[in-house]
Short mmCIF file of C-alpha atoms in Angstrom, two decimals:
data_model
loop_
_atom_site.label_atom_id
_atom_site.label_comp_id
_atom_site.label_asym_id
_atom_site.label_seq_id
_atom_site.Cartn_x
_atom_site.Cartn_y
_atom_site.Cartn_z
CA UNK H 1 -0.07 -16.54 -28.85
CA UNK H 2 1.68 -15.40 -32.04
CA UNK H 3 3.65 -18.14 -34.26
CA UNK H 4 6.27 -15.87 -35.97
CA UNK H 5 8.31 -19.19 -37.20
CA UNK H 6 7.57 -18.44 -40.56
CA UNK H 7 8.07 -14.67 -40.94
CA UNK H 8 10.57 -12.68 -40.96
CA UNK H 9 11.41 -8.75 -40.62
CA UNK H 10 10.20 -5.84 -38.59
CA UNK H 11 6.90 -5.73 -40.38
CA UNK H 12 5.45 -9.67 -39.59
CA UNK H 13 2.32 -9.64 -37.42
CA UNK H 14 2.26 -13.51 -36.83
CA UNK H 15 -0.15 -15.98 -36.90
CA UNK H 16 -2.27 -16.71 -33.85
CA UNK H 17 -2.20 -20.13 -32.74
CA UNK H 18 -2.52 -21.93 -29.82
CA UNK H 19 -0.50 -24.58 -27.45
CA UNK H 20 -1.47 -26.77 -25.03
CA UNK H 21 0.95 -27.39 -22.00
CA UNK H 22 0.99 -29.04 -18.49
CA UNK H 23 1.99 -25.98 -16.64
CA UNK H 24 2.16 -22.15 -17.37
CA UNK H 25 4.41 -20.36 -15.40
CA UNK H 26 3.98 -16.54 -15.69
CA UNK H 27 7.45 -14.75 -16.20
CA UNK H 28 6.49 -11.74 -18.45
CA UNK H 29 6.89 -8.49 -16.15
CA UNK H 30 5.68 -5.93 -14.53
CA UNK H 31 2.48 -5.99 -16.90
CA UNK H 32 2.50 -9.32 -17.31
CA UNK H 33 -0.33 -10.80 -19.29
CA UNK H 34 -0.43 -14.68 -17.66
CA UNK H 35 -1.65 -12.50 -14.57
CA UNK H 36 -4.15 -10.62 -15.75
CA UNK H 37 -5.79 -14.32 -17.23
CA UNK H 38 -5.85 -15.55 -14.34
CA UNK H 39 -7.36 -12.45 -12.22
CA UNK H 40 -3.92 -12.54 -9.81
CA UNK H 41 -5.32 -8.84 -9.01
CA UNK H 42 -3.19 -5.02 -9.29
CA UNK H 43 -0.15 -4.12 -6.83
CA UNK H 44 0.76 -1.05 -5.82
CA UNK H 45 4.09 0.42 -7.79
CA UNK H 46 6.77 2.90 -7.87
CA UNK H 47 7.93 4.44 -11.74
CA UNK H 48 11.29 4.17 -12.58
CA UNK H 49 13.00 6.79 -15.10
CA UNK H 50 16.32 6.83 -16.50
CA UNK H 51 18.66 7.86 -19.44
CA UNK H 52 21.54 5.54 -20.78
CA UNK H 53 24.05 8.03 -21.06
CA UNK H 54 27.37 7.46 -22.98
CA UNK H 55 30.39 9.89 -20.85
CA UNK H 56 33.30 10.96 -21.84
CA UNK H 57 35.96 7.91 -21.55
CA UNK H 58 37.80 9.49 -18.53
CA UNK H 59 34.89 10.19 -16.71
CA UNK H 60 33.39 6.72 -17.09
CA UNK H 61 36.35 5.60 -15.77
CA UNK H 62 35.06 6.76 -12.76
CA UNK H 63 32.70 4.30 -12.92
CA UNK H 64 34.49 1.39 -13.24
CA UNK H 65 34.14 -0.10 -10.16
CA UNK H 66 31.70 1.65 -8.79
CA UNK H 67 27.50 2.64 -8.31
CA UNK H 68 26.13 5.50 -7.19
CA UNK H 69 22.78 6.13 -4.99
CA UNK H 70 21.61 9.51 -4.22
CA UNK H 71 18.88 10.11 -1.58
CA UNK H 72 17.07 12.84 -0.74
CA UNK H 73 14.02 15.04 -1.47
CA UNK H 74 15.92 16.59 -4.70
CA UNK H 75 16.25 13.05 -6.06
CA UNK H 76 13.12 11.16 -4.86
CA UNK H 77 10.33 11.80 -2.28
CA UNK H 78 10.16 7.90 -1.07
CA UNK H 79 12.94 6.27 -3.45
CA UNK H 80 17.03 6.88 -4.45
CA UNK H 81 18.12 7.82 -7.66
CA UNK H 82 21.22 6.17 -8.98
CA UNK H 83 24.41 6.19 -11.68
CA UNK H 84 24.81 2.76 -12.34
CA UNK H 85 27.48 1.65 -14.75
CA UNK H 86 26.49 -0.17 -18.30
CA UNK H 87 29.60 -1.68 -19.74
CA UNK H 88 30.32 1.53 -21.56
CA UNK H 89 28.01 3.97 -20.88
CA UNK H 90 26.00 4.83 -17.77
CA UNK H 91 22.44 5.04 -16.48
CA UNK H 92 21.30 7.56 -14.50
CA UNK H 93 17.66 7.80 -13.17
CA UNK H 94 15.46 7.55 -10.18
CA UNK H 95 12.16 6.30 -8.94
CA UNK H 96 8.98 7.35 -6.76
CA UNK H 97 5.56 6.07 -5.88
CA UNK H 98 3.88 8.54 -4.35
CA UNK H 99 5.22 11.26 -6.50
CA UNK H 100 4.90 9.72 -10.02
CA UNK H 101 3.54 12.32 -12.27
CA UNK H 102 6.40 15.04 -11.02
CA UNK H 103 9.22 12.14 -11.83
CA UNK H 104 10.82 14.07 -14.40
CA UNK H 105 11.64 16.65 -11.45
CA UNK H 106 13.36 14.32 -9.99
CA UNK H 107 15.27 13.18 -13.06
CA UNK H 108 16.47 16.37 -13.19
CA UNK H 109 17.54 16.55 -9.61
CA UNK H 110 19.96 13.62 -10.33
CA UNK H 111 21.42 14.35 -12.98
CA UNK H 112 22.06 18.37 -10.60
CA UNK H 113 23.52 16.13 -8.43
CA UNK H 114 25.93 14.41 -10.94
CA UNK H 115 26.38 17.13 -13.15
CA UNK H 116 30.80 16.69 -13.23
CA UNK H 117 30.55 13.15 -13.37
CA UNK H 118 28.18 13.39 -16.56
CA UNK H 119 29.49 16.42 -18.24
CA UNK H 120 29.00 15.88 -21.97
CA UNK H 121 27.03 12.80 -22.19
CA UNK H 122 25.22 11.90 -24.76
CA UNK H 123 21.83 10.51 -24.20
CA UNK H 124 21.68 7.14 -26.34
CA UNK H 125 18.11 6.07 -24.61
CA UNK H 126 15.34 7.32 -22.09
CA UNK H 127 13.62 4.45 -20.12
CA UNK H 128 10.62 4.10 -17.90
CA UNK H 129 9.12 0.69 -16.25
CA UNK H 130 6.57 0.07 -13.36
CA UNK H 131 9.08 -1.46 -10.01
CA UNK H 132 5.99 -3.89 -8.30
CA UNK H 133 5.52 -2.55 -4.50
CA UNK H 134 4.42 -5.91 -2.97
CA UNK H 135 3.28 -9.61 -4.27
CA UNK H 136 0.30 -9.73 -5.95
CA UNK H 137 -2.85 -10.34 -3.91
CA UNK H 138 -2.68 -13.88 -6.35
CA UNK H 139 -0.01 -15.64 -7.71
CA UNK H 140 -1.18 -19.27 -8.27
CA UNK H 141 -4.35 -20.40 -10.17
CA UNK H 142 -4.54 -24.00 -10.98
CA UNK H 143 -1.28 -25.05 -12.91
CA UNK H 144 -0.99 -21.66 -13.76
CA UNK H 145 1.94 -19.50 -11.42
CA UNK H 146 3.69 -16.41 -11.63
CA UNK H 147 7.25 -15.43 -10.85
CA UNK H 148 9.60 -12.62 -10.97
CA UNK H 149 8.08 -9.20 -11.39
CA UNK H 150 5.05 -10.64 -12.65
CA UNK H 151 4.40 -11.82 -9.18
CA UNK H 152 5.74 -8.94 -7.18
CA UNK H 153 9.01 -9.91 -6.36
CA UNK H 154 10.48 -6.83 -6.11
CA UNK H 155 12.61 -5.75 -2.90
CA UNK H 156 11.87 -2.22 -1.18
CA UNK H 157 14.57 -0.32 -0.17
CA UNK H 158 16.73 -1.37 -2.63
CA UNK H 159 14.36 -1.74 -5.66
CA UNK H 160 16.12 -5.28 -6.49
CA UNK H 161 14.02 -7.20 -8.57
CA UNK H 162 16.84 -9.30 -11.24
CA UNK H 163 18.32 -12.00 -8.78
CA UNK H 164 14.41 -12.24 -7.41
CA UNK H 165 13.13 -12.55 -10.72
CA UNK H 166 15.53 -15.58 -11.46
CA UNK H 167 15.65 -17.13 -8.05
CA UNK H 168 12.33 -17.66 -8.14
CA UNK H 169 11.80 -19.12 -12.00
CA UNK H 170 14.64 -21.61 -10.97
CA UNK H 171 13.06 -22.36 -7.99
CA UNK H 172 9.58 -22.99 -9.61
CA UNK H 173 11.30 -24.84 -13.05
CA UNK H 174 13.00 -27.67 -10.05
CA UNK H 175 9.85 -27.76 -8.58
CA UNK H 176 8.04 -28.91 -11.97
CA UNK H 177 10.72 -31.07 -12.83
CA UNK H 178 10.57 -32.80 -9.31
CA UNK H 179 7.10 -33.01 -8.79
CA UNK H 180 6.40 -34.35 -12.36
CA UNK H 181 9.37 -36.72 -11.92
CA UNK H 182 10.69 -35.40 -15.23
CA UNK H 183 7.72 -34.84 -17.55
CA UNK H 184 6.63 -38.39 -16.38
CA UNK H 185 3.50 -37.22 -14.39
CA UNK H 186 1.23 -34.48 -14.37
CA UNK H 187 1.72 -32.03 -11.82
CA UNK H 188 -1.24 -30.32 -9.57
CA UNK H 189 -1.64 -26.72 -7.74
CA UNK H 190 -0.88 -28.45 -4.77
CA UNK H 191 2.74 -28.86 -6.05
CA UNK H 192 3.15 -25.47 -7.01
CA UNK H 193 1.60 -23.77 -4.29
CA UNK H 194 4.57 -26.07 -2.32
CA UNK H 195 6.75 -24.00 -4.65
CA UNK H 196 5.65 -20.70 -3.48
CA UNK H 197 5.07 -21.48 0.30
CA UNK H 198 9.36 -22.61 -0.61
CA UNK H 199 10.04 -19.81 -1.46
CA UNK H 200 8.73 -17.45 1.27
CA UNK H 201 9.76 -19.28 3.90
CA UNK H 202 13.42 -18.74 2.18
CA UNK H 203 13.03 -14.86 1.14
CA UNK H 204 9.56 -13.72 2.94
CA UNK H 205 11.86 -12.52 5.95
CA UNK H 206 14.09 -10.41 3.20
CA UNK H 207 11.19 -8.19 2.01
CA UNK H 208 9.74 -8.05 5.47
CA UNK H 209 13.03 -6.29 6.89
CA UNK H 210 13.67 -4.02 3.66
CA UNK H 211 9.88 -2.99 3.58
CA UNK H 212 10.54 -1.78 7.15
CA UNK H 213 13.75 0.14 6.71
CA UNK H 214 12.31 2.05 3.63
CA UNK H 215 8.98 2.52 6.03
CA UNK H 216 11.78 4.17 8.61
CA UNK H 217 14.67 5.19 6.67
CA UNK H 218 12.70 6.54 3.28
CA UNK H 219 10.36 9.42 4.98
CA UNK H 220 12.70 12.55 5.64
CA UNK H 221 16.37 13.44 5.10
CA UNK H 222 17.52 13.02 8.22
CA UNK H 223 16.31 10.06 8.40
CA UNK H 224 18.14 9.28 5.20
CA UNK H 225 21.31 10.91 6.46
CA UNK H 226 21.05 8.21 9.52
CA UNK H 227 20.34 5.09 6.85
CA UNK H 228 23.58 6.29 4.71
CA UNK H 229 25.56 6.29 8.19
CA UNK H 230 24.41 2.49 8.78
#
């Protein structure tokens, strides 16, 4: 890794060094680098675009206490595209994975669909970031686990990834601390491979029900019409 404890400013390139630990749990993203060490193989994934917008004060207003989804072809072949408040300004983007290289197409089909609740916003930042699809074919090599995006844990449907992402580093921190009675033992794969087999058992059914309503719900606009009825 790089030590940057003695450097400051934009322009330090740190000093590589090296640490040597019990356990390495993997909870740098989407492109996370702990994964690819330890071969924990590619996942399928859906592009998500959006632009922080900051509104007019009386429109975001209109956002207060409430988030929009859109769905539809317009919007997104296989996703939604959303207006999600941001303290004071709003995002606004969408998200595909069949349909990634045309994504800006659909950017621009939100913000159609928006257009009087965005009216003179001012775009402060444009964002894109892989959204994992499924686990990863491997997320446990010796000591060494993954959680969060790294590992896939990623909802369909809904896209929800944040409350996954830190469920599943608690869950995996208690487990370390348990297993190595506080830093008093070392811990083995066995114990975190409990961890993860924990964890499935309490959201595996979660991601099996949402992967099946975007499989029914995600393929035509009727069918969307019918999942915004529900």
């Amino acid at each position: 890794y790089n030590d940057f404890g003695d450097e400051c400013g934009k322009a330090r390139k740190g000093v590589k060094a090296s640490l040597e630990v019990d356990v390495v749990i993997g909870a740098d993203g989407a492109n996370s680098r702990v994964a690819k060490d330890i071969d924990a193989g590619d996942y399928e994934y859906a592009i998500a675009f959006q632009e922080r917008m900051k509104i007019p004060e009386e429109k975001m207003e209109y956002y207060k206490d409430r988030a929009e989804m859109y769905v539809g072809e317009d919007v997104s072949p296989d996703f939604y595209a959303w207006v999600f408040p941001k303290c004071d300004h709003v995002a606004v983007g969408t998200g595909t994975v069949k349909d990634k290289k045309h994504v800006s197409k659909y950017q621009q089909g939100i913000r159609a669909r928006a257009a009087t609740r965005i009216e003179g916003g001012e775009i402060l930042r444009v964002e894109a970031h892989p959204i994992p699809e499924h686990y990863r074919p491997r997320r446990l090599s010796g000591r060494a686990v993954l959680v969060g995006d790294a590992a896939g844990y990623v909802t369909k449907c809904a896209g929800e990834g944040i409350y996954f992402a830190a469920k599943s580093g608690r869950m995996c921190a208690e487990k370390v601390v348990a297993a190595s009675q506080a830093g008093r033992f070392m811990i083995s794969q066995a114990d975190l491979q409990q961890h993860l087999d924990e964890y499935d058992a309490q959201y595996g059914p979660t991601y099996f029900v949402l992967d099946m309503l975007q499989k029914l719900f995600y393929t035509n606009d009727p069918a969307r019409e019918s999942f915004v009825e529900l």
